[in-house]
Short mmCIF file of C-alpha atoms and ligand atoms in Angstrom, two decimals:
data_model
loop_
_atom_site.label_atom_id
_atom_site.label_comp_id
_atom_site.label_asym_id
_atom_site.label_seq_id
_atom_site.Cartn_x
_atom_site.Cartn_y
_atom_site.Cartn_z
CA MET A 29 -11.00 -39.83 -33.36
CA SER A 30 -7.49 -39.93 -34.81
CA MET A 31 -8.32 -41.06 -38.34
CA LYS A 32 -6.03 -39.56 -40.95
CA ILE A 33 -6.57 -39.73 -44.67
CA LEU A 34 -4.70 -36.66 -45.93
CA LEU A 35 -1.64 -36.49 -43.70
CA ASP A 36 -1.29 -40.19 -42.89
CA LYS A 37 1.87 -40.50 -45.01
CA VAL A 38 3.51 -37.26 -43.90
CA GLY A 39 6.83 -38.32 -42.42
CA VAL A 40 7.46 -41.07 -44.99
CA ALA A 41 10.90 -40.19 -46.36
CA GLY A 42 10.62 -38.89 -49.92
CA ILE A 43 6.80 -38.93 -50.06
CA GLU A 44 6.94 -35.64 -51.98
CA THR A 45 8.62 -37.47 -54.87
CA LEU A 46 6.70 -39.48 -57.41
CA PRO A 47 8.46 -42.87 -56.97
CA VAL A 48 7.87 -42.93 -53.20
CA TYR A 49 4.33 -41.58 -53.54
CA ARG A 50 3.53 -44.27 -56.11
CA ALA A 51 5.15 -46.97 -53.99
CA HIS A 52 2.66 -46.02 -51.26
CA GLY A 53 -0.34 -46.47 -53.53
CA GLY A 54 -0.30 -42.97 -55.07
CA TYR A 55 -2.25 -42.33 -58.29
CA SER A 56 -4.39 -45.46 -57.82
CA ALA A 57 -7.39 -43.09 -57.80
CA VAL A 58 -6.41 -41.86 -61.27
CA GLU A 59 -6.12 -45.43 -62.51
CA LYS A 60 -9.56 -46.13 -61.06
CA VAL A 61 -11.45 -43.06 -62.33
CA LEU A 62 -10.14 -43.50 -65.87
CA LYS A 63 -12.15 -46.74 -66.01
CA MET A 64 -15.30 -45.03 -64.65
CA ALA A 65 -17.82 -42.74 -66.34
CA PRO A 66 -17.20 -39.12 -65.25
CA ALA A 67 -20.79 -38.85 -63.98
CA ASP A 68 -20.19 -41.84 -61.68
CA VAL A 69 -17.19 -40.09 -60.13
CA VAL A 70 -19.37 -37.04 -59.44
CA GLU A 71 -21.97 -39.35 -57.89
CA GLU A 72 -19.35 -40.92 -55.61
CA VAL A 73 -18.23 -37.49 -54.37
CA LYS A 74 -21.88 -36.55 -53.80
CA LYS A 75 -22.40 -39.71 -51.72
CA SER A 76 -19.31 -38.90 -49.65
CA GLY A 77 -20.93 -35.80 -48.16
CA LEU A 78 -17.62 -33.91 -48.63
CA ARG A 79 -18.14 -30.22 -47.93
CA GLY A 80 -15.85 -27.56 -49.37
CA ARG A 81 -12.90 -26.91 -47.05
CA GLY A 82 -12.30 -23.33 -48.21
CA GLY A 83 -14.66 -21.84 -45.62
CA ALA A 84 -18.29 -21.95 -46.69
CA GLY A 85 -18.70 -25.73 -46.44
CA PHE A 86 -20.73 -26.07 -49.64
CA PRO A 87 -21.18 -29.74 -50.71
CA THR A 88 -18.49 -30.48 -53.30
CA GLY A 89 -20.41 -33.13 -55.28
CA MET A 90 -23.40 -30.82 -55.58
CA LYS A 91 -21.17 -27.98 -56.83
CA TRP A 92 -19.73 -30.36 -59.44
CA SER A 93 -23.19 -31.38 -60.59
CA PHE A 94 -24.07 -27.73 -61.37
CA ILE A 95 -21.37 -27.50 -64.01
CA ASP A 96 -22.78 -27.02 -67.48
CA LYS A 97 -21.58 -29.94 -69.63
CA LYS A 98 -24.22 -29.57 -72.34
CA SER A 99 -23.03 -26.31 -73.87
CA GLY A 100 -19.91 -27.98 -75.25
CA ARG A 101 -17.81 -25.07 -73.99
CA PRO A 102 -14.47 -25.84 -72.31
CA ARG A 103 -14.71 -26.57 -68.58
CA TYR A 104 -12.09 -25.72 -66.01
CA LEU A 105 -11.16 -26.80 -62.53
CA VAL A 106 -9.46 -24.06 -60.53
CA VAL A 107 -7.82 -25.04 -57.25
CA ASN A 108 -7.87 -22.22 -54.75
CA ALA A 109 -4.48 -22.19 -53.02
CA ASP A 110 -4.53 -18.49 -52.19
CA GLU A 111 -4.79 -19.15 -48.44
CA SER A 112 -4.46 -15.65 -47.00
CA GLU A 113 -7.01 -15.74 -44.18
CA PRO A 114 -5.26 -14.82 -40.90
CA GLY A 115 -4.85 -17.94 -38.77
CA THR A 116 -5.13 -20.36 -41.70
CA PHE A 117 -2.06 -22.25 -42.91
CA LYS A 118 -3.24 -25.78 -43.61
CA ASP A 119 -3.23 -25.75 -47.44
CA ARG A 120 0.34 -24.53 -47.41
CA TYR A 121 1.28 -27.50 -45.20
CA LEU A 122 -0.62 -30.00 -47.34
CA MET A 123 0.98 -28.75 -50.57
CA GLU A 124 4.43 -28.69 -49.04
CA LYS A 125 4.24 -32.19 -47.57
CA MET A 126 1.94 -34.01 -50.02
CA PRO A 127 2.15 -32.28 -53.41
CA HIS A 128 1.30 -35.43 -55.37
CA LEU A 129 -1.88 -35.95 -53.34
CA LEU A 130 -3.12 -32.62 -54.66
CA ILE A 131 -2.03 -33.42 -58.23
CA GLU A 132 -3.72 -36.83 -58.01
CA GLY A 133 -6.88 -35.15 -56.72
CA ILE A 134 -6.76 -32.63 -59.56
CA VAL A 135 -6.48 -35.32 -62.23
CA ALA A 136 -9.35 -37.36 -60.74
CA SER A 137 -11.55 -34.30 -60.21
CA SER A 138 -10.83 -32.80 -63.65
CA TYR A 139 -11.74 -36.13 -65.23
CA ALA A 140 -15.05 -36.10 -63.35
CA LEU A 141 -15.73 -32.56 -64.57
CA GLU A 142 -14.56 -33.44 -68.10
CA ALA A 143 -12.05 -30.60 -67.95
CA ASN A 144 -8.84 -30.67 -69.97
CA LEU A 145 -7.21 -27.64 -68.40
CA SER A 146 -6.90 -26.99 -64.68
CA PHE A 147 -5.24 -24.28 -62.65
CA ILE A 148 -3.72 -24.02 -59.21
CA TYR A 149 -3.93 -20.39 -58.10
CA VAL A 150 -1.26 -20.07 -55.41
CA ARG A 151 -0.69 -17.26 -52.97
CA GLY A 152 2.27 -15.25 -54.30
CA GLU A 153 4.21 -15.38 -51.04
CA PHE A 154 4.35 -19.21 -51.26
CA ARG A 155 7.42 -19.10 -53.53
CA TRP A 156 8.83 -22.41 -52.31
CA ILE A 157 5.44 -24.14 -52.64
CA ILE A 158 5.21 -23.06 -56.26
CA ALA A 159 8.54 -24.76 -56.92
CA ILE A 160 7.34 -27.92 -55.15
CA LEU A 161 4.12 -28.02 -57.18
CA GLU A 162 5.85 -27.39 -60.49
CA LYS A 163 8.33 -30.16 -59.76
CA ALA A 164 5.51 -32.58 -58.88
CA ILE A 165 3.56 -31.68 -62.05
CA ALA A 166 6.70 -32.18 -64.17
CA GLU A 167 7.31 -35.60 -62.55
CA ALA A 168 3.69 -36.64 -63.12
CA LYS A 169 3.83 -35.46 -66.71
CA GLU A 170 7.01 -37.36 -67.36
CA ALA A 171 5.32 -40.51 -66.03
CA GLY A 172 2.21 -40.03 -68.21
CA LEU A 173 -0.06 -39.18 -65.25
CA VAL A 174 -0.66 -35.62 -66.46
CA GLY A 175 -0.66 -34.33 -70.03
CA LYS A 176 -1.75 -36.14 -73.17
CA ASN A 177 -3.40 -39.56 -73.16
CA ILE A 178 -3.08 -40.14 -69.42
CA MET A 179 -2.28 -43.81 -68.70
CA GLY A 180 -3.24 -44.61 -72.29
CA SER A 181 -6.87 -43.69 -71.63
CA GLY A 182 -7.22 -40.97 -74.25
CA TYR A 183 -7.92 -38.40 -71.53
CA ASN A 184 -5.81 -35.21 -71.70
CA LEU A 185 -5.18 -32.76 -68.88
CA GLU A 186 -2.77 -29.87 -68.52
CA ILE A 187 -2.23 -28.27 -65.09
CA VAL A 188 -1.07 -24.67 -64.87
CA VAL A 189 0.29 -23.08 -61.68
CA GLN A 190 -0.61 -19.40 -61.49
CA THR A 191 0.80 -17.09 -58.85
CA GLY A 192 -1.25 -14.47 -57.03
CA ALA A 193 0.23 -11.08 -56.20
CA GLY A 194 -0.53 -10.83 -52.50
CA ALA A 195 -4.17 -9.69 -52.37
CA TYR A 196 -6.43 -11.52 -49.90
CA ILE A 197 -9.47 -10.72 -52.02
CA CYS A 198 -8.08 -12.92 -54.82
CA GLY A 199 -9.04 -15.91 -52.65
CA GLU A 200 -12.71 -15.05 -53.27
CA GLU A 201 -13.56 -17.30 -56.18
CA THR A 202 -14.79 -14.70 -58.68
CA ALA A 203 -11.97 -12.26 -57.84
CA LEU A 204 -9.60 -15.20 -58.33
CA ILE A 205 -11.11 -15.84 -61.76
CA GLU A 206 -10.73 -12.17 -62.72
CA SER A 207 -7.10 -12.31 -61.58
CA LEU A 208 -6.52 -15.51 -63.58
CA GLU A 209 -7.85 -13.68 -66.62
CA GLY A 210 -5.16 -11.07 -66.05
CA LYS A 211 -7.43 -8.40 -64.61
CA ARG A 212 -7.62 -6.62 -61.26
CA GLY A 213 -9.02 -9.05 -58.67
CA ASN A 214 -12.46 -7.50 -58.20
CA PRO A 215 -15.22 -9.92 -57.17
CA ARG A 216 -18.07 -10.38 -59.66
CA LEU A 217 -21.75 -10.11 -58.93
CA LYS A 218 -23.38 -13.54 -58.57
CA PRO A 219 -25.35 -15.03 -60.28
CA PRO A 220 -24.11 -16.17 -62.69
CA PHE A 221 -22.07 -18.55 -60.57
CA PRO A 222 -18.73 -19.85 -61.90
CA ALA A 223 -20.26 -23.28 -62.66
CA VAL A 224 -22.26 -21.53 -65.39
CA SER A 225 -19.98 -18.65 -66.33
CA GLY A 226 -16.52 -18.67 -64.77
CA LEU A 227 -13.07 -18.43 -66.30
CA TYR A 228 -13.30 -16.74 -69.74
CA GLY A 229 -17.09 -17.04 -69.39
CA ASN A 230 -16.85 -20.85 -69.39
CA PRO A 231 -18.16 -23.35 -66.81
CA THR A 232 -15.67 -23.46 -63.95
CA VAL A 233 -15.44 -25.21 -60.60
CA VAL A 234 -13.37 -23.48 -57.94
CA ASN A 235 -12.40 -25.75 -55.06
CA ASN A 236 -10.11 -25.47 -52.09
CA VAL A 237 -6.84 -27.46 -51.99
CA GLU A 238 -8.03 -29.65 -49.12
CA SER A 239 -11.37 -30.44 -50.83
CA ILE A 240 -9.55 -31.69 -53.94
CA ALA A 241 -6.97 -33.60 -51.87
CA ALA A 242 -9.82 -35.60 -50.27
CA VAL A 243 -11.02 -36.91 -53.65
CA PRO A 244 -8.42 -39.70 -54.12
CA TRP A 245 -9.44 -41.33 -50.82
CA ILE A 246 -13.12 -41.09 -51.77
CA VAL A 247 -12.45 -42.66 -55.19
CA ASN A 248 -10.34 -45.45 -53.69
CA ASN A 249 -12.60 -46.27 -50.75
CA SER A 250 -16.08 -45.15 -51.94
CA GLY A 251 -18.22 -42.17 -51.05
CA GLU A 252 -20.16 -44.28 -48.59
CA SER A 253 -17.02 -45.10 -46.60
CA TYR A 254 -16.08 -41.41 -46.44
CA ALA A 255 -19.57 -40.52 -45.25
CA LYS A 256 -19.08 -42.88 -42.29
CA ILE A 257 -16.16 -40.81 -41.00
CA GLY A 258 -17.06 -37.82 -38.84
CA THR A 259 -20.69 -36.90 -38.20
CA PRO A 260 -23.73 -37.19 -40.50
CA LYS A 261 -23.59 -33.49 -41.42
CA SER A 262 -19.82 -33.13 -41.26
CA ALA A 263 -18.36 -36.09 -43.09
CA GLY A 264 -14.67 -36.86 -43.18
CA THR A 265 -11.59 -35.36 -41.67
CA LYS A 266 -10.56 -31.72 -41.54
CA LEU A 267 -7.20 -30.00 -41.40
CA ILE A 268 -7.03 -27.50 -38.57
CA SER A 269 -4.21 -24.98 -38.30
CA ALA A 270 -3.91 -24.21 -34.62
CA CYS A 271 -2.07 -21.16 -33.29
CA GLY A 272 -2.08 -18.61 -30.49
CA ASN A 273 -1.41 -19.26 -26.80
CA ILE A 274 -1.23 -23.04 -26.96
CA ASN A 275 1.54 -25.47 -26.18
CA TYR A 276 1.62 -27.21 -29.56
CA PRO A 277 0.75 -24.97 -32.49
CA GLY A 278 0.63 -26.71 -35.86
CA VAL A 279 -1.51 -28.39 -38.49
CA TYR A 280 -3.69 -31.28 -37.29
CA GLU A 281 -5.92 -33.63 -39.21
CA ILE A 282 -8.93 -34.37 -37.05
CA GLU A 283 -11.97 -36.50 -37.57
CA LEU A 284 -14.89 -34.08 -37.64
CA GLY A 285 -16.92 -34.37 -34.43
CA LEU A 286 -13.91 -34.24 -32.08
CA PRO A 287 -14.84 -32.33 -28.90
CA VAL A 288 -13.36 -28.81 -28.93
CA GLU A 289 -12.19 -29.32 -25.34
CA GLU A 290 -10.19 -32.37 -26.37
CA PHE A 291 -8.69 -30.50 -29.31
CA ILE A 292 -7.51 -27.64 -27.10
CA PHE A 293 -6.33 -29.57 -24.06
CA SER A 294 -5.23 -33.01 -25.27
CA PRO A 295 -1.46 -33.53 -25.66
CA SER A 296 -2.28 -35.14 -29.03
CA TYR A 297 -3.42 -31.76 -30.34
CA CYS A 298 -2.91 -28.24 -28.93
CA GLY A 299 -1.70 -29.51 -25.55
CA GLY A 300 -3.50 -26.90 -23.45
CA ILE A 301 -2.89 -23.22 -22.80
CA LYS A 302 0.70 -22.04 -22.60
CA ASP A 303 2.33 -21.27 -19.25
CA GLY A 304 -0.62 -22.73 -17.34
CA LYS A 305 -2.82 -19.74 -18.12
CA ARG A 306 -6.56 -19.81 -18.52
CA LEU A 307 -8.41 -20.00 -21.83
CA LYS A 308 -10.12 -16.71 -22.65
CA ALA A 309 -11.48 -17.02 -26.19
CA VAL A 310 -11.18 -18.82 -29.52
CA VAL A 311 -11.54 -17.81 -33.16
CA ALA A 312 -12.39 -21.25 -34.52
CA GLY A 313 -12.33 -20.89 -38.30
CA GLY A 314 -10.02 -18.09 -39.43
CA SER A 315 -10.24 -14.36 -38.75
CA SER A 316 -13.62 -14.01 -40.51
CA VAL A 317 -15.68 -16.07 -38.06
CA PRO A 318 -17.16 -14.80 -34.78
CA ILE A 319 -14.91 -15.03 -31.74
CA LEU A 320 -16.35 -17.03 -28.82
CA PRO A 321 -15.49 -16.74 -25.13
CA ALA A 322 -14.16 -19.85 -23.35
CA GLY A 323 -17.55 -20.82 -21.94
CA LEU A 324 -19.22 -20.88 -25.34
CA ILE A 325 -16.43 -22.54 -27.30
CA LEU A 326 -16.23 -25.47 -24.91
CA LYS A 327 -20.01 -25.89 -24.53
CA THR A 328 -23.02 -24.79 -26.56
CA ALA A 329 -25.59 -22.48 -24.96
CA ASN A 330 -27.59 -25.64 -24.14
CA GLY A 331 -24.68 -27.05 -22.17
CA GLU A 332 -23.79 -29.71 -24.77
CA PRO A 333 -20.08 -30.27 -25.41
CA ARG A 334 -19.10 -28.18 -28.46
CA LEU A 335 -17.69 -30.35 -31.26
CA MET A 336 -15.36 -29.59 -34.13
CA SER A 337 -18.06 -29.91 -36.79
CA TYR A 338 -20.00 -27.56 -39.06
CA GLU A 339 -23.25 -28.04 -37.14
CA SER A 340 -21.95 -27.97 -33.58
CA LEU A 341 -19.74 -24.90 -34.02
CA SER A 342 -22.65 -23.02 -35.58
CA ASP A 343 -25.15 -24.19 -32.96
CA GLY A 344 -26.96 -21.16 -31.56
CA GLY A 345 -26.33 -19.07 -34.68
CA PHE A 346 -24.13 -16.05 -34.20
CA LEU A 347 -25.71 -15.22 -30.84
CA THR A 348 -23.91 -18.07 -29.11
CA GLY A 349 -22.13 -19.94 -31.91
CA THR A 350 -19.59 -19.46 -34.69
CA MET A 351 -18.40 -21.34 -37.80
CA LEU A 352 -15.87 -24.03 -38.71
CA GLY A 353 -14.79 -21.76 -41.59
CA SER A 354 -11.38 -22.49 -43.04
CA GLY A 355 -10.14 -24.31 -39.93
CA GLY A 356 -7.84 -21.53 -38.72
CA PHE A 357 -8.06 -22.09 -34.96
CA ILE A 358 -6.69 -19.13 -32.94
CA VAL A 359 -6.56 -19.53 -29.16
CA TYR A 360 -6.34 -16.58 -26.74
CA ASP A 361 -5.26 -16.82 -23.11
CA GLU A 362 -6.49 -14.65 -20.24
CA ASP A 363 -3.89 -11.93 -20.95
CA GLN A 364 -4.96 -11.21 -24.52
CA CYS A 365 -6.84 -8.03 -25.36
CA ILE A 366 -10.01 -8.43 -27.40
CA VAL A 367 -10.10 -4.77 -28.45
CA ARG A 368 -6.57 -4.91 -29.76
CA ASN A 369 -7.26 -8.18 -31.58
CA THR A 370 -10.45 -6.80 -33.17
CA TRP A 371 -8.64 -3.64 -34.25
CA ASN A 372 -5.90 -5.77 -35.76
CA PHE A 373 -8.36 -7.90 -37.77
CA THR A 374 -10.23 -4.79 -38.90
CA ARG A 375 -7.01 -3.16 -40.11
CA PHE A 376 -6.50 -6.25 -42.24
CA TYR A 377 -9.99 -6.13 -43.79
CA HIS A 378 -9.76 -2.39 -44.45
CA HIS A 379 -6.43 -2.90 -46.18
CA GLU A 380 -7.72 -5.84 -48.23
CA SER A 381 -11.10 -4.40 -49.27
CA CYS A 382 -11.12 -4.10 -53.08
CA GLY A 383 -13.13 -0.89 -52.75
CA GLN A 384 -15.96 -1.73 -55.15
CA CYS A 385 -18.80 -1.35 -52.63
CA SER A 386 -19.20 1.63 -50.32
CA PRO A 387 -20.31 -0.26 -47.18
CA CYS A 388 -17.14 -2.35 -47.24
CA ARG A 389 -14.72 0.30 -48.54
CA GLU A 390 -15.91 3.03 -46.16
CA GLY A 391 -17.22 0.87 -43.31
CA THR A 392 -14.00 -1.07 -42.77
CA GLY A 393 -12.14 2.26 -42.56
CA TRP A 394 -14.67 3.63 -40.07
CA MET A 395 -14.39 0.53 -37.93
CA GLU A 396 -10.60 0.65 -38.01
CA ARG A 397 -10.55 4.30 -36.91
CA ILE A 398 -13.10 3.81 -34.12
CA LEU A 399 -11.27 0.76 -32.83
CA HIS A 400 -7.96 2.61 -33.01
CA ASN A 401 -9.42 5.40 -30.91
CA ILE A 402 -10.74 2.99 -28.30
CA GLU A 403 -7.52 0.99 -28.24
CA TYR A 404 -5.33 4.08 -27.87
CA GLY A 405 -7.35 5.66 -25.11
CA HIS A 406 -9.31 8.24 -27.08
CA GLY A 407 -12.63 6.39 -27.22
CA LYS A 408 -16.07 7.38 -25.95
CA LEU A 409 -18.72 5.00 -24.70
CA SER A 410 -20.93 6.04 -27.63
CA ASP A 411 -18.19 4.75 -29.99
CA ILE A 412 -19.12 1.20 -29.05
CA ASP A 413 -22.67 1.73 -30.31
CA LEU A 414 -21.34 3.51 -33.38
CA LEU A 415 -19.10 0.53 -34.09
CA TRP A 416 -22.06 -1.80 -33.74
CA ASP A 417 -24.06 0.38 -36.12
CA VAL A 418 -21.32 0.47 -38.76
CA GLN A 419 -20.81 -3.31 -38.80
CA ARG A 420 -24.59 -3.84 -39.11
CA LYS A 421 -24.60 -1.61 -42.18
CA ILE A 422 -21.84 -3.61 -43.86
CA GLU A 423 -23.20 -7.12 -43.25
CA GLY A 424 -25.28 -8.40 -46.16
CA ASN A 425 -24.89 -5.21 -48.19
CA THR A 426 -21.87 -5.98 -50.31
CA ILE A 427 -20.95 -7.74 -53.55
CA CYS A 428 -18.82 -10.41 -51.92
CA PRO A 429 -18.54 -11.96 -48.45
CA LEU A 430 -15.44 -9.93 -47.47
CA GLY A 431 -17.85 -7.34 -46.11
CA ASP A 432 -19.50 -9.93 -43.84
CA ALA A 433 -16.08 -11.29 -42.90
CA ALA A 434 -15.09 -7.81 -41.71
CA ALA A 435 -18.35 -7.21 -39.84
CA TRP A 436 -18.74 -10.52 -37.99
CA PRO A 437 -15.59 -10.39 -35.84
CA VAL A 438 -16.50 -6.86 -34.71
CA ALA A 439 -20.08 -7.84 -33.88
CA ALA A 440 -18.98 -10.91 -31.95
CA ALA A 441 -16.31 -9.02 -30.02
CA ILE A 442 -18.87 -6.45 -28.86
CA ARG A 443 -21.53 -9.10 -28.21
CA HIS A 444 -19.33 -11.22 -25.95
CA PHE A 445 -16.78 -8.73 -24.61
CA ARG A 446 -18.63 -5.40 -24.34
CA ASP A 447 -17.34 -4.93 -20.81
CA GLU A 448 -13.79 -5.01 -22.12
CA PHE A 449 -14.56 -2.26 -24.67
CA GLU A 450 -16.11 -0.18 -21.88
CA TRP A 451 -13.10 -0.78 -19.68
CA HIS A 452 -10.84 0.53 -22.47
CA VAL A 453 -12.88 3.71 -22.60
CA ARG A 454 -13.04 4.17 -18.82
CA GLU A 455 -9.49 3.09 -17.96
CA PRO A 456 -7.43 3.83 -21.07
CA LYS A 457 -4.13 4.10 -19.22
CA GLU A 458 -4.45 0.65 -17.71
CA CYS A 459 -5.06 -0.86 -21.15
CA LEU A 460 -2.11 0.92 -22.71
CA VAL A 461 0.20 -0.16 -19.97
CA ARG A 462 -1.12 -3.71 -20.15
CA ASN A 463 -1.12 -4.03 -23.95
CA TYR A 464 2.03 -2.13 -24.79
CA GLY A 465 3.95 -2.03 -21.51
CA LEU A 466 4.08 1.75 -21.81
CA PRO A 467 5.00 3.62 -18.65
CA GLU A 468 2.30 6.06 -17.60
CA ALA A 469 4.35 9.11 -18.54
CA THR A 470 4.36 8.14 -22.23
CA VAL A 471 0.73 7.10 -22.39
CA ALA A 472 -0.67 10.56 -22.96
CA THR A 473 1.49 11.08 -26.04
CA VAL A 474 0.46 7.87 -27.87
C1 FMN B 11 -12.36 -12.67 -49.10
C2 FMN B 11 -12.40 -14.13 -49.34
C3 FMN B 11 -11.21 -14.85 -49.37
C4 FMN B 11 -11.24 -16.23 -49.61
N1 FMN B 11 -10.06 -16.90 -49.61
C5 FMN B 11 -10.07 -18.24 -49.87
C6 FMN B 11 -8.85 -18.98 -49.92
O1 FMN B 11 -7.75 -18.43 -49.72
N2 FMN B 11 -8.92 -20.29 -50.19
C7 FMN B 11 -10.12 -20.92 -50.44
O2 FMN B 11 -10.15 -22.11 -50.72
N3 FMN B 11 -11.28 -20.26 -50.39
C8 FMN B 11 -11.28 -18.93 -50.13
N4 FMN B 11 -12.47 -18.26 -50.13
C9 FMN B 11 -13.70 -19.00 -50.49
C10 FMN B 11 -13.82 -19.10 -52.02
O3 FMN B 11 -14.55 -17.96 -52.49
C11 FMN B 11 -14.56 -20.35 -52.46
O4 FMN B 11 -15.77 -20.43 -51.78
C12 FMN B 11 -13.78 -21.64 -52.21
O5 FMN B 11 -12.53 -21.60 -52.83
C13 FMN B 11 -14.57 -22.80 -52.76
O6 FMN B 11 -13.91 -24.01 -52.50
P1 FMN B 11 -14.58 -25.16 -51.63
O7 FMN B 11 -16.00 -25.31 -52.10
O8 FMN B 11 -13.76 -26.36 -51.92
O9 FMN B 11 -14.52 -24.71 -50.22
C14 FMN B 11 -12.47 -16.88 -49.86
C15 FMN B 11 -13.66 -16.15 -49.82
C16 FMN B 11 -13.63 -14.80 -49.55
C17 FMN B 11 -14.90 -14.05 -49.52
S1 SF4 B 12 -17.37 -6.55 -50.16
FE1 SF4 B 12 -15.46 -5.41 -50.10
S2 SF4 B 12 -13.97 -6.77 -51.06
FE2 SF4 B 12 -16.02 -7.55 -51.61
S3 SF4 B 12 -16.51 -6.57 -53.56
FE3 SF4 B 12 -17.30 -5.23 -51.98
S4 SF4 B 12 -15.65 -3.76 -51.59
FE4 SF4 B 12 -14.77 -5.47 -52.68
#
C-alpha cells in the first residue's frame, strides 16, 4: 500500500524546474491529450473513479460532464488552492514540491473542458507558493506548454494566479467565484451550480489542487489503471496531512484503503503516538469532520478494521463514523482536552462565518460562548443540552456547508465525549489546572 503517483518524484533535485520535470517525463500528458478529443479525456477521468480531493469527494469526471459546452459561452477551470481548513496542508506541499505537476494537470484538464482561461485561486498567506507557481507558469509559457498554440496544436490556454485575502469562506467554491469576480466572498445559493453558471455567469469547473494533479497520471496510464488503485469506491491515492501528537507529522501519499491503524502506528507514516502515550481521538479529514474516539477510528462499530477510504471512514454514518474530508488527519493523545479543542474549532468557524445566514452567524457565536463558559469553569450541565440544540439548528439550515462544518464537530464531541463535558462542569478547577497549568489560586479569576 505504498503506491505513489503524485509525490513519487519529490526529492529529485530540481524537479520544481521545467527541464528536470520534463526529463522525468513531465508534460507527456499534455502531448497526449492534444491528440485526443476533449470528450475522450473527460471519459477517461470518469473511468478512473477519481473523486474530488477538496473534501466532498464528488466524482471529478461526472462534474466535468455537467459543464455546458453547447451555449458557446466561455468556460473556465478554477483550481481551488485556498486550503485554509485547520489540519489541512497537503495542497501547499504539493504546489511547493511539484508545481509543474499542477500546471500539467491544469493544461490537460482545461483542454478536456475546452477552456481557454484557467485560474489558480491561492490562499493569500502562501506568498512563497505564489512565486513558485508564477515561475512555473512563466517557464511553461516560454516552452510553449502554456499560452498560444500549445505544442503547435492550435489550442490556447492562459493561466492566472489569483491571491485570496485570508478568508476561509473563500475556499467554498461559489464564495471563491465571487471573490475572483472582485466581490466580497459570500457563498451563492445553489442551484445554479458553477458548471452551469459560475465565474461571470459562465460554465465553470472548480476543482481542488490534488484532484487536478491526479489527471496527468490518469491520462498517461488510463482511467482503468487508476481505478485499480485503492478500493472500488475510493480509487487512487490520497494526500494526507498528519499532525497532532504523533511521532512523524507530515504529508503522506497513501493508497486509499490503507488501515487507519497502520497509518497511525507504522514507522512509514505517523510512527505512533508521541512519548509513548495512548491514542485518545482522531479528526480524520480536517476540522469540519466529526471527531472519533480511539475505539471507533481504529475499528468500525461492527468490529471491522477502519480503512483510510471514503466508505470505511463514513461507515456507521455520523453515529459511529466520520469522513475522509480534505485529508487533514489530527491525532490527539490521552492528555488532550476535547472541550478545549471543540471550543477552539468553534472560535474558528464563528470568526470565519460570512454572516449571510442567521443560523450560522448567530449559532456559531452561541456555541463559542457556551463552550467558553464550560471550558473556563462557568458552565452548567444544561449548557451541554443547549449546545446540542444550537448545533442541531445550524445543520442543514444554511446557504453553504460552513454551517454544517461548524455543527458537526460540536455534535460529535458531545456524542462521544459527553462525560468529559460533564466533568468540566463538575470539576472546573481540575480542568483549568490540567489545561492551562494554572495554580488553584488564580483559577477563580480566569
Ligand atoms: C467553508 C468551505 C471551505 C472550503 N475550502 C476548500 C479549500 O480550501 N480547498 C478546496 O479544494 N475545497 C474547499 N472547499 C470545497 C469546495 O467548495 C469545492 O467543493 C471543491 O473545491 C471542489 O473540488 P473537488 O471536486 O476537486 O474536491 C470548501 C468548502 C467549504 C464549505
Ligand atoms: S453558512 Fe455561514 S458561511 Fe455559509 S453562507 Fe451562511 S453564514 Fe455564510
